[in-house]
Amino acid sequence: MECCNKRRMMKESPESNFMNRRGSSCFPDEVLERVIGMLKSRKDRSSVSLVCKEWYNAERWSRRNVFIGNCYSVSPEILTRRFPNIRSVTLKGKPRFSDFNLVPANWGADIHFWLVVFAEKYPFLEELRLKRMTVTDESLKFLARSFPNFKAISLQNCDGFSTDGLAAIAADCKNLTELDIQENVIDDKNDNWLTCFPESFTSLEVLNFSILHNDVNFDALEKLVTRCKSLKTLKLNKSITLEQLQRLLFRAPQLCELGTGSFSQELTTQQYTELEGAFSNCKNLNTLSGLWVVTPQYLPVLYPACANLTFLNFSYAPLDSDDIAKLLVHCANIRRLWVVDTIEDKGLEAVGTHCPLLEELRVFPADPFAEGDARGVTDSGFIAVSQGCRNLHYVLYFCRHMTNAAVATVVQNCPDFTHFRLCIMNPGQPDYRTSEPMDEAFGAVVKTCSKLQRLAISGLLTDLTFEYIGKYAKNLETLSVAFAGSSDWGMQCVLEGCPKLRKLEIRDCPFGNAALLSGLEKYESMRSLWMSDCKVTMNGCRLLAKEMPRLNVEVIKEDGSDDSQAERVYVYRSVAGPRRDAPPFVLTL
């Protein structure tokens, strides 16, 4: 009876009446669109659009930016019908394992098809942010000509273009505020692309060309930096000398983010003093990166700028433990730190001592293919960081040895991890002190870190690790697995036990058809599944495609591969159906 009364009260509540009058809200459309337009979270906006038809339409018309995690999950035609007023598009293309050369060249993810549709439907497009897409010079030239209000382009891990395309952007995008080129495969043809910015051009706020290998026209760069008084981010390539860096800092003391050039030239006493003074004058600097080919004796010029730094990216600067320790003494406000494992455990001890506010740590290998007892970081360095940095919630840690006890200690010290990516570089490496599998390490992670969203596992792992993940990792969204597991049961535990799982990336594991097919009810709620060099067969993939026709099931088959085996499988949901540009080596089932 009490339950009936509660239901009656809910039906008769003012909130219920408010929504039930003709199935809609009583707000004017303009007010509703303005209110919904203030929502920043993509998830919140998606939830709002499901309330009723009026809210759906209000969210549709007020949406100005869109994120698409897989460029084949929707077509540009469907996107433009759904959201007619978009100004900013973020688009991801190839699977992440393309970063490890597991996706062949010419696989797809070409931006040009999207740009042609955008030119007609989104003529007022202002921002385009691409990751793992193929971008040709022709596409960049088309973009520069087609969108008169275009302001920002960010290309990350993209391929197919050259400095000729950058020249077109510089010449024709009159309102450009951001040109961000990072981690791309680019044909660095010449140094004249910077001269293509008009002499009247002054709007640039972000300029990142750190990935370029060749010299740039420094005179053109200096003039550009001088004109752009609102420039906040400047990331240089290794061709820029320390003397040139000093001149740029003198022209742009307002910088907030700086990526230095090469840090190894010989300086006179006067040049050293001038460079130190230039850094002292950068009062707003909060991010520092670069330091290509660093000479330790010049690191003290950075000290005056360190007090306000919150992000240090030394992923291309192989500093040793003494160098990083001397620098970190001056960096009490660091929240994010990226380093190379040349700092060793002693350097990580300095991190634990001097960076109490640290939230994110990434340790990259100087030589991931080194054999034997290569120096680097170990379990003791990991523990040292966790003891001194209790706010740590994101870690990417490349090492050659680890123990179950160390990982358990780390997560006890830092239980708020949302991202935990431990990469033991020797496949199948057990606990190097006990020779036991690393199951209990990752069991401790998922049991202790209830907020965990992303997990990468490595080392000698049995199905027990996957049982732990399925039982405890209830907020997990992305799981990356390599050289792990004992049987199909492991993958089944994850698919059945992780309700929020969106991306599952697997390579070189013993999972076969039973594991693949155990996710039939799961895949439509996920963004994608990648499996390479597992035990999946073509028949298993065909059965998956038959049972789940709304999924795209793709198999990469190159010359010489076993006809019965599915070496590389990519499964993803799509409202656009099978893609239209699949090359011959991609079989869509």
Coordinates of C-alpha atoms in Angstrom, one line a residue:
M1 CA 0.0 0.0 0.0
E2 CA 2.9 2.3 0.9
C3 CA 4.4 1.7 -2.6
C4 CA 1.1 2.6 -4.3
N5 CA 0.9 5.8 -2.3
K6 CA 4.4 6.8 -3.4
R7 CA 3.6 6.1 -7.0
R8 CA 0.5 8.2 -6.7
M9 CA 2.4 11.1 -5.1
M10 CA 5.0 10.9 -7.9
K11 CA 2.3 11.1 -10.6
E12 CA 0.6 14.0 -9.0
S13 CA 3.8 16.0 -8.0
P14 CA 4.2 19.5 -9.5
E15 CA 7.4 18.3 -11.3
S16 CA 5.5 15.6 -12.9
N17 CA 2.6 17.9 -14.0
F18 CA 5.2 20.4 -15.3
M19 CA 6.6 17.8 -17.7
N20 CA 3.3 16.1 -18.5
R21 CA 1.3 19.1 -19.9
R22 CA 1.2 18.1 -23.5
G23 CA 4.4 16.1 -22.9
S24 CA 6.6 19.1 -22.9
S25 CA 8.1 22.0 -20.8
C26 CA 6.4 25.4 -20.6
F27 CA 9.6 27.3 -21.4
P28 CA 9.8 29.3 -24.6
D29 CA 12.1 27.7 -27.2
E30 CA 14.6 30.6 -27.0
V31 CA 14.9 30.3 -23.2
L32 CA 15.2 26.5 -23.3
E33 CA 17.9 26.6 -25.9
R34 CA 19.8 29.3 -23.9
V35 CA 19.6 27.1 -20.7
I36 CA 20.6 23.9 -22.4
G37 CA 23.4 25.8 -24.3
M38 CA 25.0 26.5 -21.0
L39 CA 25.6 22.7 -20.3
K40 CA 29.3 21.8 -21.0
S41 CA 29.3 18.1 -20.4
R42 CA 28.6 15.9 -23.5
K43 CA 26.9 13.3 -21.2
D44 CA 24.6 15.9 -19.6
R45 CA 23.6 17.2 -23.0
S46 CA 22.9 13.7 -24.3
S47 CA 20.7 13.0 -21.2
V48 CA 18.8 16.2 -21.6
S49 CA 18.0 15.4 -25.2
L50 CA 16.2 12.2 -24.1
V51 CA 13.7 14.0 -21.8
C52 CA 11.1 14.9 -24.4
K53 CA 10.8 16.0 -28.0
E54 CA 11.0 19.7 -27.2
W55 CA 14.2 19.3 -25.2
Y56 CA 15.6 17.1 -27.9
N57 CA 15.0 19.9 -30.5
A58 CA 16.4 22.6 -28.1
E59 CA 19.6 20.6 -27.6
R60 CA 19.8 20.0 -31.3
W61 CA 19.6 23.6 -32.3
S62 CA 21.8 24.9 -29.4
R63 CA 24.7 22.5 -29.9
R64 CA 27.8 24.2 -31.1
N65 CA 30.5 21.6 -30.6
V66 CA 30.5 17.8 -31.2
F67 CA 32.9 15.0 -30.3
I68 CA 33.0 11.8 -32.4
G69 CA 35.2 9.1 -31.0
N70 CA 35.1 7.0 -34.1
C71 CA 34.8 8.6 -37.6
Y72 CA 33.0 5.5 -38.9
S73 CA 30.4 5.4 -36.1
V74 CA 28.3 8.1 -38.0
S75 CA 28.4 9.7 -41.4
P76 CA 28.9 13.4 -41.9
E77 CA 25.4 13.5 -43.5
I78 CA 23.8 12.1 -40.4
L79 CA 25.8 14.4 -38.2
T80 CA 24.8 17.5 -40.0
R81 CA 21.1 16.6 -40.0
R82 CA 21.2 15.9 -36.3
F83 CA 23.1 19.1 -35.4
P84 CA 22.7 21.9 -37.9
N85 CA 24.6 24.7 -36.0
I86 CA 27.9 23.1 -35.1
R87 CA 31.0 25.4 -34.9
S88 CA 33.6 23.0 -33.5
V89 CA 34.2 19.3 -34.4
T90 CA 36.5 16.9 -32.7
L91 CA 37.0 13.7 -34.7
K92 CA 39.0 10.5 -34.0
G93 CA 39.9 8.1 -36.8
K94 CA 42.1 5.0 -36.7
P95 CA 42.2 2.6 -33.7
R96 CA 44.7 3.5 -31.0
F97 CA 46.8 0.4 -31.8
S98 CA 47.7 2.2 -35.1
D99 CA 50.3 4.0 -32.9
F100 CA 52.1 0.6 -32.7
N101 CA 52.0 0.0 -36.4
L102 CA 49.2 -2.6 -36.1
V103 CA 47.0 -0.8 -38.7
P104 CA 48.3 -0.9 -42.3
A105 CA 48.9 2.3 -44.3
N106 CA 45.9 3.5 -46.4
W107 CA 43.5 1.9 -43.9
G108 CA 41.1 4.9 -44.1
A109 CA 39.9 7.7 -41.8
D110 CA 40.3 10.4 -44.5
I111 CA 39.0 13.7 -43.4
H112 CA 38.2 15.0 -46.9
F113 CA 34.8 13.3 -47.2
W114 CA 33.8 15.2 -44.0
L115 CA 35.1 18.5 -45.2
V116 CA 33.1 18.4 -48.4
V117 CA 29.8 17.9 -46.4
F118 CA 30.9 20.5 -43.8
A119 CA 31.5 23.1 -46.5
E120 CA 27.9 22.9 -47.5
K121 CA 26.2 22.3 -44.1
Y122 CA 28.6 24.0 -41.7
P123 CA 30.0 27.0 -43.7
F124 CA 30.6 28.9 -40.4
L125 CA 32.8 26.1 -38.9
E126 CA 35.4 27.6 -36.6
E127 CA 37.3 24.7 -35.1
L128 CA 38.5 21.3 -36.2
R129 CA 40.4 18.9 -33.9
L130 CA 41.6 15.6 -35.5
K131 CA 43.3 12.6 -34.1
R132 CA 44.6 9.6 -36.1
M133 CA 43.0 10.9 -39.3
T134 CA 44.5 11.0 -42.8
V135 CA 44.8 14.7 -43.8
T136 CA 46.2 15.6 -47.2
D137 CA 47.5 18.9 -48.4
E138 CA 44.5 19.1 -50.7
S139 CA 42.2 18.7 -47.7
L140 CA 44.0 21.5 -45.8
K141 CA 43.8 23.8 -48.9
F142 CA 40.1 23.0 -49.3
L143 CA 39.5 23.8 -45.6
A144 CA 41.3 27.1 -45.8
R145 CA 39.2 28.2 -48.8
S146 CA 35.8 26.9 -47.6
F147 CA 35.4 28.3 -44.1
P148 CA 35.7 32.1 -43.9
N149 CA 35.4 32.2 -40.1
F150 CA 37.8 29.3 -39.4
K151 CA 39.9 29.8 -36.2
A152 CA 41.5 26.7 -34.9
I153 CA 43.0 23.5 -36.2
S154 CA 44.6 20.8 -34.1
L155 CA 46.2 17.7 -35.7
Q156 CA 47.4 14.9 -33.5
N157 CA 48.9 11.6 -34.7
C158 CA 47.6 12.4 -38.2
D159 CA 49.4 11.6 -41.5
G160 CA 49.3 12.5 -45.2
F161 CA 50.1 16.2 -45.3
S162 CA 53.2 18.4 -45.6
T163 CA 54.2 21.9 -44.9
D164 CA 52.5 22.9 -48.1
G165 CA 49.2 22.3 -46.4
L166 CA 50.3 24.4 -43.4
A167 CA 51.2 27.2 -45.8
A168 CA 47.6 27.2 -47.2
I169 CA 46.2 27.4 -43.6
A170 CA 48.6 30.3 -42.9
A171 CA 47.8 32.2 -46.0
D172 CA 44.0 31.8 -46.2
C173 CA 42.7 31.5 -42.6
K174 CA 42.6 35.2 -41.8
N175 CA 41.0 34.7 -38.3
L176 CA 43.2 31.8 -37.2
T177 CA 43.9 31.7 -33.4
E178 CA 45.3 28.1 -33.1
L179 CA 47.6 26.0 -35.3
D180 CA 48.5 22.9 -33.2
I181 CA 50.5 20.2 -35.0
Q182 CA 51.7 17.4 -32.7
E183 CA 52.9 13.8 -33.0
N184 CA 52.1 13.7 -36.8
V185 CA 53.7 12.0 -39.7
I186 CA 54.4 15.1 -41.9
D187 CA 56.5 15.7 -45.0
D188 CA 58.6 18.7 -43.9
K189 CA 59.3 20.1 -47.4
N190 CA 60.6 23.6 -46.7
D191 CA 60.9 26.3 -44.1
N192 CA 58.9 29.0 -45.9
W193 CA 55.4 28.1 -44.6
L194 CA 55.7 30.6 -41.8
T195 CA 56.2 33.4 -44.4
C196 CA 52.7 32.8 -45.7
F197 CA 51.0 34.5 -42.8
P198 CA 50.0 37.9 -44.0
E199 CA 51.8 40.9 -42.5
S200 CA 48.5 42.2 -41.2
F201 CA 47.8 38.9 -39.3
T202 CA 47.7 39.3 -35.5
S203 CA 45.2 36.9 -34.1
L204 CA 47.3 33.8 -33.3
E205 CA 47.0 32.5 -29.7
V206 CA 48.4 29.0 -30.1
L207 CA 51.3 27.9 -32.3
N208 CA 52.8 24.4 -32.0
F209 CA 55.2 23.1 -34.7
S210 CA 57.4 21.0 -32.4
I211 CA 57.1 17.9 -34.5
L212 CA 58.8 19.4 -37.6
H213 CA 62.3 18.2 -38.1
N214 CA 63.8 20.8 -40.4
D215 CA 64.7 24.4 -39.9
V216 CA 62.0 27.1 -40.0
N217 CA 62.4 30.6 -41.2
F218 CA 63.3 32.3 -38.0
D219 CA 62.8 35.9 -39.3
A220 CA 59.3 35.1 -40.2
L221 CA 58.7 33.4 -36.9
E222 CA 60.0 36.3 -34.9
K223 CA 57.9 38.8 -36.8
L224 CA 54.8 36.6 -36.3
V225 CA 55.4 36.3 -32.6
T226 CA 55.9 40.0 -32.3
R227 CA 52.7 40.8 -34.1
C228 CA 50.5 38.4 -32.2
K229 CA 50.1 40.1 -28.8
S230 CA 47.6 37.5 -27.6
L231 CA 49.9 34.5 -28.2
K232 CA 49.7 32.3 -25.1
T233 CA 51.1 28.9 -26.4
L234 CA 54.3 28.6 -28.4
K235 CA 55.9 25.2 -28.9
L236 CA 59.1 25.2 -31.0
N237 CA 61.0 22.4 -32.8
K238 CA 64.6 21.4 -32.2
S239 CA 65.9 23.8 -34.9
I240 CA 65.4 26.8 -32.6
T241 CA 68.6 27.7 -30.7
L242 CA 68.9 29.1 -27.2
E243 CA 69.8 32.5 -28.6
Q244 CA 66.7 32.5 -30.8
L245 CA 64.6 31.3 -27.9
Q246 CA 65.8 34.3 -25.9
R247 CA 64.7 36.7 -28.6
L248 CA 61.3 35.1 -28.8
L249 CA 60.7 35.2 -25.1
F250 CA 61.7 38.9 -25.1
R251 CA 59.0 39.4 -27.8
A252 CA 56.3 37.4 -26.0
P253 CA 56.7 37.6 -22.2
Q254 CA 52.9 36.9 -21.9
L255 CA 53.3 33.2 -22.8
C256 CA 51.6 30.6 -20.6
E257 CA 52.8 27.5 -22.4
L258 CA 56.3 27.2 -23.9
G259 CA 58.0 24.4 -25.7
T260 CA 61.6 25.2 -26.1
G261 CA 63.9 24.3 -29.0
S262 CA 67.3 22.6 -28.7
F263 CA 68.9 23.2 -25.3
S264 CA 72.5 22.4 -26.2
Q265 CA 74.3 25.4 -27.9
E266 CA 77.3 27.0 -26.5
L267 CA 76.4 30.3 -24.8
T268 CA 78.6 33.2 -23.8
T269 CA 78.2 34.6 -20.3
Q270 CA 76.2 37.5 -21.6
Q271 CA 73.9 35.2 -23.7
Y272 CA 73.3 33.0 -20.6
T273 CA 72.4 36.1 -18.5
E274 CA 70.0 37.4 -21.2
L275 CA 68.3 34.0 -21.5
E276 CA 67.9 33.8 -17.7
G277 CA 66.4 37.3 -17.7
A278 CA 64.0 36.3 -20.5
F279 CA 62.7 33.4 -18.4
S280 CA 62.5 35.6 -15.3
N281 CA 60.2 38.0 -17.3
C282 CA 57.7 35.2 -18.2
K283 CA 55.5 35.7 -15.2
N284 CA 52.5 33.7 -16.6
L285 CA 54.3 30.6 -17.6
N286 CA 52.5 27.5 -16.3
T287 CA 53.6 24.8 -18.9
L288 CA 57.1 23.9 -20.0
S289 CA 58.1 21.3 -22.6
G290 CA 60.7 20.6 -25.3
L291 CA 64.3 20.8 -24.1
W292 CA 65.5 18.9 -27.2
V293 CA 69.1 17.6 -26.9
V294 CA 69.5 19.2 -23.4
T295 CA 72.8 20.4 -22.0
P296 CA 72.4 20.1 -18.2
Q297 CA 74.6 23.2 -17.5
Y298 CA 72.0 25.4 -19.0
L299 CA 69.0 24.1 -17.0
P300 CA 69.5 26.8 -14.2
V301 CA 68.2 29.4 -16.6
L302 CA 64.8 27.8 -16.1
Y303 CA 64.7 28.2 -12.4
P304 CA 63.2 31.8 -12.3
A305 CA 60.2 30.5 -14.3
C306 CA 59.6 27.4 -12.3
A307 CA 57.6 28.7 -9.3
N308 CA 54.3 28.9 -11.2
L309 CA 54.7 25.8 -13.4
T310 CA 51.9 23.2 -13.1
F311 CA 52.9 21.0 -16.1
L312 CA 56.5 19.9 -17.0
N313 CA 56.7 17.8 -20.2
F314 CA 60.2 16.4 -20.4
S315 CA 59.2 13.3 -22.5
Y316 CA 61.9 14.3 -25.1
A317 CA 64.5 15.4 -22.6
P318 CA 66.5 12.4 -21.2
L319 CA 67.6 14.1 -18.0
D320 CA 69.4 12.1 -15.3
S321 CA 68.4 12.0 -11.6
D322 CA 70.6 14.9 -10.5
D323 CA 69.3 17.2 -13.2
I324 CA 65.7 16.5 -12.5
A325 CA 66.2 16.8 -8.7
K326 CA 67.9 20.2 -9.0
L327 CA 65.0 21.4 -11.2
L328 CA 62.2 20.1 -9.1
V329 CA 63.4 22.0 -6.0
H330 CA 62.0 25.1 -7.8
C331 CA 58.7 23.4 -8.9
A332 CA 56.5 23.1 -5.8
N333 CA 53.2 23.6 -7.8
I334 CA 53.7 20.9 -10.4
R335 CA 50.4 18.9 -11.0
R336 CA 51.5 17.1 -14.2
L337 CA 54.9 15.6 -14.9
W338 CA 56.1 13.7 -18.0
V339 CA 59.7 12.3 -17.9
V340 CA 62.0 9.7 -19.5
D341 CA 63.1 6.7 -17.4
T342 CA 66.7 8.0 -17.6
I343 CA 65.9 9.8 -14.3
E344 CA 65.8 6.4 -12.7
D345 CA 64.5 5.6 -9.2
K346 CA 66.6 8.4 -7.6
G347 CA 64.9 10.9 -9.8
L348 CA 61.5 9.6 -8.8
E349 CA 62.5 9.9 -5.2
A350 CA 63.0 13.6 -5.9
V351 CA 59.5 13.8 -7.5
G352 CA 58.1 12.3 -4.3
T353 CA 60.0 14.8 -2.2
H354 CA 59.4 18.0 -4.1
C355 CA 56.0 17.6 -5.9
P356 CA 53.4 17.1 -3.2
L357 CA 50.6 18.4 -5.4
L358 CA 51.3 16.0 -8.3
E359 CA 48.2 14.5 -9.9
E360 CA 49.6 13.0 -13.1
L361 CA 52.8 11.1 -13.8
R362 CA 54.0 9.6 -17.1
V363 CA 57.3 7.8 -17.3
F364 CA 58.4 6.9 -20.9
P365 CA 61.2 4.6 -21.9
A366 CA 64.3 6.0 -23.4
D367 CA 64.8 2.8 -25.4
P368 CA 61.8 0.5 -25.3
F369 CA 63.7 -2.2 -27.3
A370 CA 66.8 -2.4 -25.1
E371 CA 67.6 -5.9 -23.9
G372 CA 69.2 -7.3 -20.8
D373 CA 69.4 -5.3 -17.6
A374 CA 68.9 -1.9 -19.1
R375 CA 68.7 0.9 -16.6
G376 CA 65.4 2.6 -15.9
V377 CA 62.8 2.9 -13.2
T378 CA 61.6 0.1 -10.9
D379 CA 59.2 -0.7 -8.2
S380 CA 61.1 1.3 -5.6
G381 CA 60.8 4.5 -7.6
F382 CA 57.0 3.9 -8.1
I383 CA 56.6 3.5 -4.3
A384 CA 58.6 6.7 -3.6
V385 CA 56.3 8.8 -5.8
S386 CA 53.2 7.4 -4.2
Q387 CA 54.5 8.1 -0.7
G388 CA 55.1 11.8 -1.5
C389 CA 52.3 12.5 -4.0
R390 CA 49.1 11.4 -2.4
N391 CA 46.9 13.3 -4.9
L392 CA 48.2 11.2 -7.8
H393 CA 45.2 9.9 -9.9
Y394 CA 46.8 9.3 -13.3
V395 CA 49.9 7.2 -14.0
L396 CA 51.5 5.8 -17.2
Y397 CA 54.6 3.9 -16.0
F398 CA 57.0 2.0 -18.3
C399 CA 59.3 -0.3 -16.5
R400 CA 61.1 -3.6 -16.9
H401 CA 60.5 -5.0 -13.5
M402 CA 57.6 -4.8 -11.0
T403 CA 56.2 -6.6 -8.0
N404 CA 52.7 -7.3 -6.7
A405 CA 53.6 -5.8 -3.3
A406 CA 54.8 -2.6 -4.9
V407 CA 51.6 -2.0 -6.9
A408 CA 49.5 -2.8 -3.8
T409 CA 51.5 -0.2 -1.8
V410 CA 51.1 2.4 -4.5
V411 CA 47.4 2.1 -4.7
Q412 CA 47.1 2.1 -0.9
N413 CA 48.9 5.4 -0.9
C414 CA 47.0 6.8 -3.8
P415 CA 43.5 5.2 -3.8
D416 CA 41.9 7.9 -6.1
F417 CA 43.4 6.6 -9.4
T418 CA 41.2 7.1 -12.4
H419 CA 43.8 6.1 -14.9
F420 CA 46.3 3.4 -14.1
R421 CA 48.5 2.3 -17.0
L422 CA 51.4 0.0 -16.0
C423 CA 53.5 -1.2 -19.0
I424 CA 56.1 -3.9 -18.1
M425 CA 58.1 -3.9 -21.3
N426 CA 59.2 -7.6 -21.2
P427 CA 56.1 -9.6 -22.2
G428 CA 55.0 -12.2 -19.7
Q429 CA 57.2 -10.8 -17.0
P430 CA 56.3 -12.2 -13.5
D431 CA 56.9 -10.5 -10.1
Y432 CA 60.7 -10.3 -10.3
R433 CA 61.1 -11.0 -6.6
T434 CA 58.7 -13.9 -6.1
S435 CA 58.3 -15.2 -9.7
E436 CA 54.5 -15.2 -9.2
P437 CA 52.1 -13.9 -11.8
M438 CA 51.1 -10.2 -11.4
D439 CA 47.5 -11.0 -10.8
E440 CA 47.4 -9.7 -7.2
A441 CA 48.9 -6.4 -8.4
F442 CA 46.0 -5.5 -10.6
G443 CA 43.6 -7.1 -8.2
A444 CA 44.8 -4.5 -5.7
V445 CA 44.3 -1.8 -8.2
V446 CA 40.7 -2.6 -9.0
K447 CA 39.8 -3.4 -5.4
T448 CA 41.2 -0.2 -4.0
C449 CA 40.6 2.4 -6.8
S450 CA 36.8 2.6 -7.1
K451 CA 37.0 5.6 -9.4
L452 CA 39.1 3.8 -12.0
Q453 CA 38.1 4.6 -15.6
R454 CA 41.1 3.5 -17.6
L455 CA 43.4 0.5 -17.0
A456 CA 46.3 -0.9 -19.0
I457 CA 47.7 -4.3 -17.7
S458 CA 50.9 -6.1 -18.5
G459 CA 53.2 -8.8 -17.1
L460 CA 52.5 -12.4 -16.5
L461 CA 48.8 -12.5 -15.9
T462 CA 46.3 -15.4 -15.6
D463 CA 42.5 -15.4 -15.8
L464 CA 42.5 -14.4 -12.2
T465 CA 43.4 -10.8 -13.1
F466 CA 40.3 -10.6 -15.4
E467 CA 38.1 -12.1 -12.7
Y468 CA 39.2 -9.3 -10.4
I469 CA 38.5 -6.7 -13.1
G470 CA 35.0 -8.1 -13.8
K471 CA 34.2 -8.2 -10.1
Y472 CA 35.5 -4.9 -8.9
A473 CA 36.1 -2.4 -11.8
K474 CA 32.5 -1.1 -12.0
N475 CA 33.5 2.3 -13.4
L476 CA 36.0 1.1 -15.9
E477 CA 35.6 2.6 -19.4
T478 CA 38.8 1.6 -21.2
L479 CA 40.9 -1.6 -20.8
S480 CA 44.1 -2.3 -22.7
V481 CA 45.5 -5.8 -22.6
A482 CA 48.7 -7.3 -24.1
F483 CA 50.3 -10.8 -23.7
A484 CA 48.0 -11.8 -20.9
G485 CA 45.3 -14.3 -19.9
S486 CA 45.0 -18.1 -19.8
S487 CA 41.7 -18.8 -21.6
D488 CA 38.5 -17.4 -23.0
W489 CA 37.1 -17.1 -19.5
G490 CA 39.2 -14.1 -18.8
M491 CA 37.7 -11.9 -21.5
Q492 CA 34.2 -13.2 -20.6
C493 CA 34.7 -12.0 -17.0
V494 CA 35.4 -8.5 -18.2
L495 CA 32.6 -8.3 -20.7
E496 CA 30.1 -9.6 -18.2
G497 CA 31.3 -7.7 -15.2
C498 CA 32.2 -4.1 -16.3
P499 CA 28.9 -2.2 -16.9
K500 CA 30.5 1.0 -18.1
L501 CA 33.1 -0.5 -20.5
R502 CA 33.4 1.4 -23.7
K503 CA 36.7 0.5 -25.3
L504 CA 38.5 -2.9 -25.1
E505 CA 41.9 -3.2 -26.8
I506 CA 43.5 -6.6 -26.9
R507 CA 46.7 -8.0 -28.5
D508 CA 48.6 -11.2 -28.4
C509 CA 46.2 -13.0 -26.0
P510 CA 44.8 -16.5 -26.0
F511 CA 41.2 -15.3 -26.4
G512 CA 39.2 -17.1 -29.2
N513 CA 35.7 -17.3 -30.6
A514 CA 34.0 -18.1 -27.3
A515 CA 35.5 -14.9 -25.8
L516 CA 34.5 -12.8 -28.8
L517 CA 31.0 -14.1 -28.8
S518 CA 30.5 -13.6 -25.1
G519 CA 30.1 -9.9 -25.7
L520 CA 27.0 -10.1 -28.0
E521 CA 24.9 -8.1 -25.6
K522 CA 27.7 -5.7 -24.7
Y523 CA 29.2 -4.4 -27.9
E524 CA 26.3 -2.2 -28.9
S525 CA 26.8 -0.1 -25.7
M526 CA 30.6 0.1 -26.4
R527 CA 32.5 2.3 -28.7
S528 CA 34.9 -0.3 -30.1
L529 CA 36.6 -3.7 -29.6
W530 CA 40.1 -4.3 -31.1
M531 CA 41.6 -7.8 -31.1
S532 CA 44.9 -8.6 -32.9
D533 CA 47.0 -11.8 -32.9
C534 CA 44.5 -13.7 -30.7
K535 CA 42.8 -17.0 -31.5
V536 CA 39.7 -15.6 -33.2
T537 CA 38.7 -17.2 -36.5
M538 CA 36.8 -15.9 -39.6
N539 CA 33.9 -18.1 -38.7
G540 CA 33.7 -16.6 -35.3
C541 CA 33.6 -13.1 -36.8
R542 CA 31.0 -14.0 -39.3
L543 CA 28.8 -15.4 -36.5
L544 CA 29.2 -12.1 -34.6
A545 CA 28.3 -10.1 -37.7
K546 CA 25.2 -12.3 -38.3
E547 CA 24.0 -12.1 -34.7
M548 CA 24.6 -8.3 -34.4
P549 CA 23.8 -6.7 -37.7
R550 CA 24.0 -3.1 -36.3
L551 CA 27.7 -3.6 -35.6
N552 CA 30.5 -3.2 -38.1
V553 CA 32.7 -6.2 -37.9
E554 CA 35.9 -5.6 -39.9
V555 CA 38.9 -8.0 -40.4
I556 CA 42.2 -6.8 -41.7
K557 CA 43.6 -9.5 -44.0
E558 CA 46.9 -8.9 -45.7
D559 CA 48.7 -11.0 -48.3
G560 CA 50.1 -14.3 -46.9
S561 CA 47.8 -14.5 -43.8
D562 CA 45.9 -17.7 -42.9
D563 CA 42.5 -17.6 -44.6
S564 CA 40.8 -19.2 -41.6
Q565 CA 42.2 -16.9 -38.9
A566 CA 41.2 -13.3 -38.1
E567 CA 44.5 -11.8 -37.2
R568 CA 43.2 -8.3 -36.6
V569 CA 39.5 -7.6 -35.8
Y570 CA 37.9 -4.2 -35.3
V571 CA 34.3 -4.2 -34.0
Y572 CA 32.3 -1.0 -33.5
R573 CA 28.8 0.3 -33.4
S574 CA 27.7 2.6 -36.2
V575 CA 24.5 4.3 -37.3
A576 CA 25.9 4.7 -40.8
G577 CA 26.3 1.0 -41.7
P578 CA 29.4 -0.5 -43.4
R579 CA 31.9 2.1 -44.4
R580 CA 32.2 3.1 -48.0
D581 CA 35.9 3.6 -48.3
A582 CA 37.2 0.2 -47.0
P583 CA 40.5 -0.8 -48.9
P584 CA 40.7 -4.4 -50.3
F585 CA 42.6 -5.7 -47.2
V586 CA 39.7 -4.7 -44.9
L587 CA 36.9 -7.3 -45.0
T588 CA 33.5 -6.0 -43.7
L589 CA 31.4 -9.0 -42.6

